[in-house]
């Protein structure tokens, strides 16, 4: 690298050349650039609030995975005396798998008119749906599923998991870097994942109604089960967690803005 030179006049009007230190000039330039790129660091209290909000979101993620991985989304029950023998049948299924369960009528509560509940001892036959492989509809008690609705519910559920993963990555980067910049993308991901989860539940409910209306030869009673309760609760928790991240990403505290602190004058 060539040194920088400054031409200076001498006392007798002759021109002299003075060398300058290049490192000092570069250090000054770098120092000026560094001052212009200051990154706002989060405080310890703000980091604690972010971890608490992330814990709330993790609860929603856990409930979503639990609900999606189980097949107790809906229970379909025949009248317990429909077959006219000592056994009756009921079915339950979720996004990926359906089960037919045969129960003994003697084990059912005498005051109960329907076959069930599924927790009783019986014989279970479970099969995975072929919506994602051969594209065939499933037949449950002579009733045919609507694969378009079932596929839509499953795809929305998978998209919600993707958004949860992206939101978790944003929170991890925010905590590791110590900057609140990634809170807004994380809030968007978690709120969108909660909305997708709730839409998945709604579309699944429509698929159940379509299944029941496909055939009337066997009377069935349906009831949404505990897996739907987990997923529905997870959707609300995820939206709430995303809103918490939005509040934490603001440059001011909403509570201080609404209720300003008044200093007492002595």
PDB file of N, CA, C and O in Angstrom, residues 95-142:
ATOM      1  N   UNK A  95     -55.947 -36.944  11.733  1.00  0.00           N
ATOM      2  CA  UNK A  95     -55.478 -36.474  10.429  1.00  0.00           C
ATOM      3  C   UNK A  95     -54.848 -37.578   9.607  1.00  0.00           C
ATOM      4  O   UNK A  95     -54.876 -37.519   8.369  1.00  0.00           O
ATOM      5  N   UNK A  96     -54.267 -38.559  10.261  1.00  0.00           N
ATOM      6  CA  UNK A  96     -53.471 -39.542   9.532  1.00  0.00           C
ATOM      7  C   UNK A  96     -54.009 -40.966   9.622  1.00  0.00           C
ATOM      8  O   UNK A  96     -53.734 -41.772   8.738  1.00  0.00           O
ATOM      9  N   UNK A  97     -54.758 -41.301  10.676  1.00  0.00           N
ATOM     10  CA  UNK A  97     -55.111 -42.695  10.918  1.00  0.00           C
ATOM     11  C   UNK A  97     -56.516 -42.790  11.480  1.00  0.00           C
ATOM     12  O   UNK A  97     -56.969 -41.898  12.203  1.00  0.00           O
ATOM     13  N   UNK A  98     -57.211 -43.888  11.135  1.00  0.00           N
ATOM     14  CA  UNK A  98     -58.541 -44.163  11.650  1.00  0.00           C
ATOM     15  C   UNK A  98     -58.594 -45.540  12.286  1.00  0.00           C
ATOM     16  O   UNK A  98     -57.885 -46.460  11.864  1.00  0.00           O
ATOM     17  N   UNK A  99     -59.439 -45.692  13.307  1.00  0.00           N
ATOM     18  CA  UNK A  99     -59.538 -46.955  14.041  1.00  0.00           C
ATOM     19  C   UNK A  99     -61.005 -47.337  14.217  1.00  0.00           C
ATOM     20  O   UNK A  99     -61.855 -46.481  14.482  1.00  0.00           O
ATOM     21  N   UNK A 100     -61.278 -48.640  14.082  1.00  0.00           N
ATOM     22  CA  UNK A 100     -62.581 -49.226  14.376  1.00  0.00           C
ATOM     23  C   UNK A 100     -62.426 -50.073  15.646  1.00  0.00           C
ATOM     24  O   UNK A 100     -61.562 -50.949  15.712  1.00  0.00           O
ATOM     25  N   UNK A 101     -63.280 -49.801  16.633  1.00  0.00           N
ATOM     26  CA  UNK A 101     -63.161 -50.479  17.922  1.00  0.00           C
ATOM     27  C   UNK A 101     -64.459 -51.231  18.226  1.00  0.00           C
ATOM     28  O   UNK A 101     -65.545 -50.657  18.168  1.00  0.00           O
ATOM     29  N   UNK A 102     -64.314 -52.495  18.541  1.00  0.00           N
ATOM     30  CA  UNK A 102     -65.445 -53.345  18.900  1.00  0.00           C
ATOM     31  C   UNK A 102     -65.480 -53.522  20.416  1.00  0.00           C
ATOM     32  O   UNK A 102     -64.493 -53.961  21.023  1.00  0.00           O
ATOM     33  N   UNK A 103     -66.630 -53.162  20.998  1.00  0.00           N
ATOM     34  CA  UNK A 103     -66.789 -53.217  22.448  1.00  0.00           C
ATOM     35  C   UNK A 103     -67.883 -54.207  22.819  1.00  0.00           C
ATOM     36  O   UNK A 103     -68.757 -54.540  21.999  1.00  0.00           O
ATOM     37  N   UNK A 104     -67.854 -54.640  24.040  1.00  0.00           N
ATOM     38  CA  UNK A 104     -68.895 -55.516  24.557  1.00  0.00           C
ATOM     39  C   UNK A 104     -69.989 -54.659  25.188  1.00  0.00           C
ATOM     40  O   UNK A 104     -69.712 -53.761  25.986  1.00  0.00           O
ATOM     41  N   UNK A 105     -71.228 -54.971  24.837  1.00  0.00           N
ATOM     42  CA  UNK A 105     -72.356 -54.187  25.339  1.00  0.00           C
ATOM     43  C   UNK A 105     -72.460 -54.285  26.859  1.00  0.00           C
ATOM     44  O   UNK A 105     -72.855 -53.320  27.527  1.00  0.00           O
ATOM     45  N   UNK A 106     -72.058 -55.419  27.418  1.00  0.00           N
ATOM     46  CA  UNK A 106     -72.148 -55.597  28.870  1.00  0.00           C
ATOM     47  C   UNK A 106     -71.223 -54.646  29.626  1.00  0.00           C
ATOM     48  O   UNK A 106     -71.481 -54.338  30.802  1.00  0.00           O
ATOM     49  N   UNK A 107     -70.140 -54.171  28.955  1.00  0.00           N
ATOM     50  CA  UNK A 107     -69.195 -53.271  29.621  1.00  0.00           C
ATOM     51  C   UNK A 107     -69.638 -51.813  29.571  1.00  0.00           C
ATOM     52  O   UNK A 107     -69.041 -50.971  30.255  1.00  0.00           O
ATOM     53  N   UNK A 108     -70.651 -51.516  28.766  1.00  0.00           N
ATOM     54  CA  UNK A 108     -71.084 -50.131  28.584  1.00  0.00           C
ATOM     55  C   UNK A 108     -72.079 -49.767  29.682  1.00  0.00           C
ATOM     56  O   UNK A 108     -72.861 -50.612  30.147  1.00  0.00           O
ATOM     57  N   UNK A 109     -72.045 -48.531  30.075  1.00  0.00           N
ATOM     58  CA  UNK A 109     -72.972 -48.031  31.092  1.00  0.00           C
ATOM     59  C   UNK A 109     -74.414 -48.262  30.639  1.00  0.00           C
ATOM     60  O   UNK A 109     -74.779 -47.914  29.507  1.00  0.00           O
ATOM     61  N   UNK A 110     -75.273 -48.868  31.474  1.00  0.00           N
ATOM     62  CA  UNK A 110     -76.661 -49.131  31.058  1.00  0.00           C
ATOM     63  C   UNK A 110     -77.434 -47.866  30.684  1.00  0.00           C
ATOM     64  O   UNK A 110     -78.359 -47.931  29.862  1.00  0.00           O
ATOM     65  N   UNK A 111     -77.078 -46.749  31.256  1.00  0.00           N
ATOM     66  CA  UNK A 111     -77.773 -45.497  30.934  1.00  0.00           C
ATOM     67  C   UNK A 111     -77.281 -44.866  29.635  1.00  0.00           C
ATOM     68  O   UNK A 111     -77.857 -43.876  29.173  1.00  0.00           O
ATOM     69  N   UNK A 112     -76.237 -45.396  29.069  1.00  0.00           N
ATOM     70  CA  UNK A 112     -75.676 -44.855  27.831  1.00  0.00           C
ATOM     71  C   UNK A 112     -76.312 -45.544  26.637  1.00  0.00           C
ATOM     72  O   UNK A 112     -76.361 -46.784  26.581  1.00  0.00           O
ATOM     73  N   UNK A 113     -76.784 -44.778  25.679  1.00  0.00           N
ATOM     74  CA  UNK A 113     -77.446 -45.335  24.495  1.00  0.00           C
ATOM     75  C   UNK A 113     -76.484 -45.633  23.365  1.00  0.00           C
ATOM     76  O   UNK A 113     -76.805 -46.418  22.472  1.00  0.00           O
ATOM     77  N   UNK A 114     -75.321 -44.997  23.365  1.00  0.00           N
ATOM     78  CA  UNK A 114     -74.370 -45.146  22.273  1.00  0.00           C
ATOM     79  C   UNK A 114     -73.261 -46.106  22.667  1.00  0.00           C
ATOM     80  O   UNK A 114     -72.992 -46.332  23.849  1.00  0.00           O
ATOM     81  N   UNK A 115     -72.592 -46.641  21.663  1.00  0.00           N
ATOM     82  CA  UNK A 115     -71.439 -47.511  21.880  1.00  0.00           C
ATOM     83  C   UNK A 115     -70.244 -46.659  22.310  1.00  0.00           C
ATOM     84  O   UNK A 115     -69.922 -45.661  21.670  1.00  0.00           O
ATOM     85  N   UNK A 116     -69.586 -47.058  23.355  1.00  0.00           N
ATOM     86  CA  UNK A 116     -68.440 -46.287  23.832  1.00  0.00           C
ATOM     87  C   UNK A 116     -68.443 -46.187  25.342  1.00  0.00           C
ATOM     88  O   UNK A 116     -69.287 -46.787  26.015  1.00  0.00           O
ATOM     89  N   UNK A 117     -67.499 -45.460  25.888  1.00  0.00           N
ATOM     90  CA  UNK A 117     -66.434 -44.686  25.232  1.00  0.00           C
ATOM     91  C   UNK A 117     -65.281 -45.557  24.759  1.00  0.00           C
ATOM     92  O   UNK A 117     -65.245 -46.758  25.042  1.00  0.00           O
ATOM     93  N   UNK A 118     -64.331 -44.941  24.090  1.00  0.00           N
ATOM     94  CA  UNK A 118     -63.234 -45.689  23.486  1.00  0.00           C
ATOM     95  C   UNK A 118     -62.250 -46.227  24.511  1.00  0.00           C
ATOM     96  O   UNK A 118     -61.438 -47.096  24.185  1.00  0.00           O
ATOM     97  N   UNK A 119     -62.332 -45.758  25.760  1.00  0.00           N
ATOM     98  CA  UNK A 119     -61.392 -46.215  26.793  1.00  0.00           C
ATOM     99  C   UNK A 119     -61.719 -47.622  27.301  1.00  0.00           C
ATOM    100  O   UNK A 119     -60.902 -48.244  27.998  1.00  0.00           O
ATOM    101  N   UNK A 120     -62.893 -48.152  26.951  1.00  0.00           N
ATOM    102  CA  UNK A 120     -63.260 -49.495  27.410  1.00  0.00           C
ATOM    103  C   UNK A 120     -62.447 -50.554  26.690  1.00  0.00           C
ATOM    104  O   UNK A 120     -61.916 -50.332  25.593  1.00  0.00           O
ATOM    105  N   UNK A 121     -62.339 -51.715  27.313  1.00  0.00           N
ATOM    106  CA  UNK A 121     -61.608 -52.825  26.702  1.00  0.00           C
ATOM    107  C   UNK A 121     -62.361 -53.331  25.472  1.00  0.00           C
ATOM    108  O   UNK A 121     -63.589 -53.467  25.484  1.00  0.00           O
ATOM    109  N   UNK A 122     -61.596 -53.603  24.424  1.00  0.00           N
ATOM    110  CA  UNK A 122     -62.195 -54.093  23.194  1.00  0.00           C
ATOM    111  C   UNK A 122     -61.130 -54.423  22.168  1.00  0.00           C
ATOM    112  O   UNK A 122     -59.924 -54.388  22.451  1.00  0.00           O
ATOM    113  N   UNK A 123     -61.587 -54.731  20.976  1.00  0.00           N
ATOM    114  CA  UNK A 123     -60.701 -55.087  19.866  1.00  0.00           C
ATOM    115  C   UNK A 123     -60.622 -53.888  18.919  1.00  0.00           C
ATOM    116  O   UNK A 123     -61.655 -53.370  18.481  1.00  0.00           O
ATOM    117  N   UNK A 124     -59.406 -53.479  18.603  1.00  0.00           N
ATOM    118  CA  UNK A 124     -59.189 -52.286  17.780  1.00  0.00           C
ATOM    119  C   UNK A 124     -58.470 -52.661  16.490  1.00  0.00           C
ATOM    120  O   UNK A 124     -57.508 -53.441  16.505  1.00  0.00           O
ATOM    121  N   UNK A 125     -58.929 -52.108  15.396  1.00  0.00           N
ATOM    122  CA  UNK A 125     -58.299 -52.294  14.086  1.00  0.00           C
ATOM    123  C   UNK A 125     -58.033 -50.908  13.499  1.00  0.00           C
ATOM    124  O   UNK A 125     -58.976 -50.180  13.171  1.00  0.00           O
ATOM    125  N   UNK A 126     -56.756 -50.541  13.382  1.00  0.00           N
ATOM    126  CA  UNK A 126     -56.365 -49.208  12.915  1.00  0.00           C
ATOM    127  C   UNK A 126     -55.653 -49.303  11.566  1.00  0.00           C
ATOM    128  O   UNK A 126     -54.864 -50.231  11.331  1.00  0.00           O
ATOM    129  N   UNK A 127     -55.933 -48.361  10.709  1.00  0.00           N
ATOM    130  CA  UNK A 127     -55.276 -48.268   9.405  1.00  0.00           C
ATOM    131  C   UNK A 127     -54.982 -46.799   9.102  1.00  0.00           C
ATOM    132  O   UNK A 127     -55.731 -45.902   9.511  1.00  0.00           O
ATOM    133  N   UNK A 128     -53.886 -46.582   8.377  1.00  0.00           N
ATOM    134  CA  UNK A 128     -53.546 -45.224   7.959  1.00  0.00           C
ATOM    135  C   UNK A 128     -54.350 -44.851   6.710  1.00  0.00           C
ATOM    136  O   UNK A 128     -54.620 -45.700   5.856  1.00  0.00           O
ATOM    137  N   UNK A 129     -54.700 -43.601   6.627  1.00  0.00           N
ATOM    138  CA  UNK A 129     -55.437 -43.129   5.465  1.00  0.00           C
ATOM    139  C   UNK A 129     -54.539 -43.139   4.227  1.00  0.00           C
ATOM    140  O   UNK A 129     -53.316 -42.947   4.327  1.00  0.00           O
ATOM    141  N   UNK A 130     -55.164 -43.330   3.079  1.00  0.00           N
ATOM    142  CA  UNK A 130     -54.428 -43.364   1.815  1.00  0.00           C
ATOM    143  C   UNK A 130     -54.572 -42.064   1.021  1.00  0.00           C
ATOM    144  O   UNK A 130     -54.382 -42.057  -0.189  1.00  0.00           O
ATOM    145  N   UNK A 131     -54.934 -40.976   1.732  1.00  0.00           N
ATOM    146  CA  UNK A 131     -55.052 -39.697   1.035  1.00  0.00           C
ATOM    147  C   UNK A 131     -53.717 -39.257   0.443  1.00  0.00           C
ATOM    148  O   UNK A 131     -53.669 -38.663  -0.635  1.00  0.00           O
ATOM    149  N   UNK A 132     -52.614 -39.551   1.160  1.00  0.00           N
ATOM    150  CA  UNK A 132     -51.312 -39.044   0.774  1.00  0.00           C
ATOM    151  C   UNK A 132     -50.540 -39.996  -0.128  1.00  0.00           C
ATOM    152  O   UNK A 132     -49.483 -39.618  -0.641  1.00  0.00           O
ATOM    153  N   UNK A 133     -51.030 -41.223  -0.301  1.00  0.00           N
ATOM    154  CA  UNK A 133     -50.311 -42.204  -1.135  1.00  0.00           C
ATOM    155  C   UNK A 133     -51.056 -42.468  -2.442  1.00  0.00           C
ATOM    156  O   UNK A 133     -50.712 -41.924  -3.484  1.00  0.00           O
ATOM    157  N   UNK A 134     -52.089 -43.296  -2.372  1.00  0.00           N
ATOM    158  CA  UNK A 134     -52.852 -43.621  -3.588  1.00  0.00           C
ATOM    159  C   UNK A 134     -53.966 -42.631  -3.867  1.00  0.00           C
ATOM    160  O   UNK A 134     -54.555 -42.645  -4.955  1.00  0.00           O
ATOM    161  N   UNK A 135     -54.298 -41.788  -2.893  1.00  0.00           N
ATOM    162  CA  UNK A 135     -55.360 -40.808  -3.104  1.00  0.00           C
ATOM    163  C   UNK A 135     -56.760 -41.366  -2.926  1.00  0.00           C
ATOM    164  O   UNK A 135     -57.735 -40.717  -3.325  1.00  0.00           O
ATOM    165  N   UNK A 136     -56.884 -42.549  -2.325  1.00  0.00           N
ATOM    166  CA  UNK A 136     -58.198 -43.166  -2.142  1.00  0.00           C
ATOM    167  C   UNK A 136     -58.885 -42.607  -0.907  1.00  0.00           C
ATOM    168  O   UNK A 136     -58.244 -42.264   0.099  1.00  0.00           O
ATOM    169  N   UNK A 137     -60.205 -42.528  -0.968  1.00  0.00           N
ATOM    170  CA  UNK A 137     -60.996 -42.146   0.184  1.00  0.00           C
ATOM    171  C   UNK A 137     -61.119 -43.326   1.143  1.00  0.00           C
ATOM    172  O   UNK A 137     -61.012 -44.489   0.747  1.00  0.00           O
ATOM    173  N   UNK A 138     -61.343 -43.013   2.393  1.00  0.00           N
ATOM    174  CA  UNK A 138     -61.567 -44.047   3.398  1.00  0.00           C
ATOM    175  C   UNK A 138     -63.066 -44.270   3.583  1.00  0.00           C
ATOM    176  O   UNK A 138     -63.864 -43.340   3.423  1.00  0.00           O
ATOM    177  N   UNK A 139     -63.442 -45.494   3.921  1.00  0.00           N
ATOM    178  CA  UNK A 139     -64.835 -45.851   4.156  1.00  0.00           C
ATOM    179  C   UNK A 139     -64.965 -46.268   5.620  1.00  0.00           C
ATOM    180  O   UNK A 139     -64.293 -47.205   6.075  1.00  0.00           O
ATOM    181  N   UNK A 140     -65.823 -45.569   6.355  1.00  0.00           N
ATOM    182  CA  UNK A 140     -66.054 -45.842   7.774  1.00  0.00           C
ATOM    183  C   UNK A 140     -67.549 -46.055   7.972  1.00  0.00           C
ATOM    184  O   UNK A 140     -68.344 -45.124   7.778  1.00  0.00           O
ATOM    185  N   UNK A 141     -67.932 -47.275   8.306  1.00  0.00           N
ATOM    186  CA  UNK A 141     -69.346 -47.613   8.498  1.00  0.00           C
ATOM    187  C   UNK A 141     -70.180 -47.228   7.261  1.00  0.00           C
ATOM    188  O   UNK A 141     -71.210 -46.561   7.364  1.00  0.00           O
ATOM    189  N   UNK A 142     -69.688 -47.611   6.092  1.00  0.00           N
ATOM    190  CA  UNK A 142     -70.340 -47.369   4.802  1.00  0.00           C
ATOM    191  C   UNK A 142     -70.411 -45.880   4.434  1.00  0.00           C
ATOM    192  O   UNK A 142     -71.091 -45.510   3.478  1.00  0.00           O
TER     193      UNK A 142
END
